[in-house]
Amino acid sequence: QEHAPGWIEGLAADATTAIPAAVTPALPATPSELSSALPAVSLLQLMWLASPALPVGGFSYSEVLEAAVDSGHVTNEAQASQWLTDQLHLSQARSDLSVVAQAVAAWRAGDLPRITELNTWVLTTRETSELRQQTQQTGRSLLEWLRQLPAPDASAEAHQQLETHLAFARDLPPTWPVAFALAAAQTAAPVRECVLACAFGWAENMAQAAIKAVPLGQTGGQRILARLLQAIPAAVDSAIALPDHQRQAFNPMLAILSAQHETQYSRLFRS
């Protein structure tokens, strides 16, 4: 099933690429099955990472949505919903979410050359200064947040590995996907759940940005978030399965609008 064309067809180099239909994952039948699937502490840690209260400044970025509103591409709830759904599939799933999936595995394996490779890819594929500054600032902030947390209740070896990884990340410095992956790697959650948490955090921030930028009421923002939640599982599965040679960040319309946003007369957001 092909992804329905929306307001940002220019995001993709190949607009005919098929995107799987959104699938709502089945919930475990009993509390015991839920417990065995994901430890409660890990679930709470992922909820923490996905929270808009995380002190990384995510609320200050609209990821070009504000420029889309200013240019007339997005003027109401339906258009905002379509814009963000397209952005999830055509931008996030093909870029940052794929990097998160790869980076979680690399951090857990201690594959630091792979971390460097992924971080460099993110930096070199940001198409405007605003987008580059966003991934660098939020990455630094998340790393500092992780460094300030109490020492984990883990073995001496695990604690030493975390310290080594924090020092390594500080020297990169990390982009947002790589920093998020480092934090998520400290949980016992599978890679898919880690990427789902990252995608939800993005979706919640974007719904809040739409409320302020379009503007919309709170209920309208929640309807947008509900639609994004339906689309996230398929986007995450696509991101996890994406090989390196198919990962891309060629999003012409986003890049053009982002560049225009740098000199936009009136702005609420930093991107």
GROMACS .gro file of C-alpha atoms in nm, residues 5-15 86 90 252-253:
model
   15
    5PRO     CA    1   0.037   1.199  -0.107
    6GLY     CA    2   0.016   1.494   0.126
    7TRP     CA    3   0.143   1.847   0.160
    8ILE     CA    4   0.512   1.760   0.158
    9GLU     CA    5   0.555   1.538  -0.144
   10GLY     CA    6   0.888   1.712  -0.196
   11LEU     CA    7   1.023   1.547   0.118
   12ALA     CA    8   1.108   1.227  -0.066
   13ALA     CA    9   1.338   1.177  -0.359
   14ASP     CA   10   1.109   0.893  -0.464
   15ALA     CA   11   0.748   0.980  -0.392
   86ASP     CA   12   0.408   1.268   0.591
   90LEU     CA   13   0.925   1.043   0.466
  252PRO     CA   14   1.381   1.942  -0.043
  253MET     CA   15   1.066   2.116   0.076
   0.00000   0.00000   0.00000
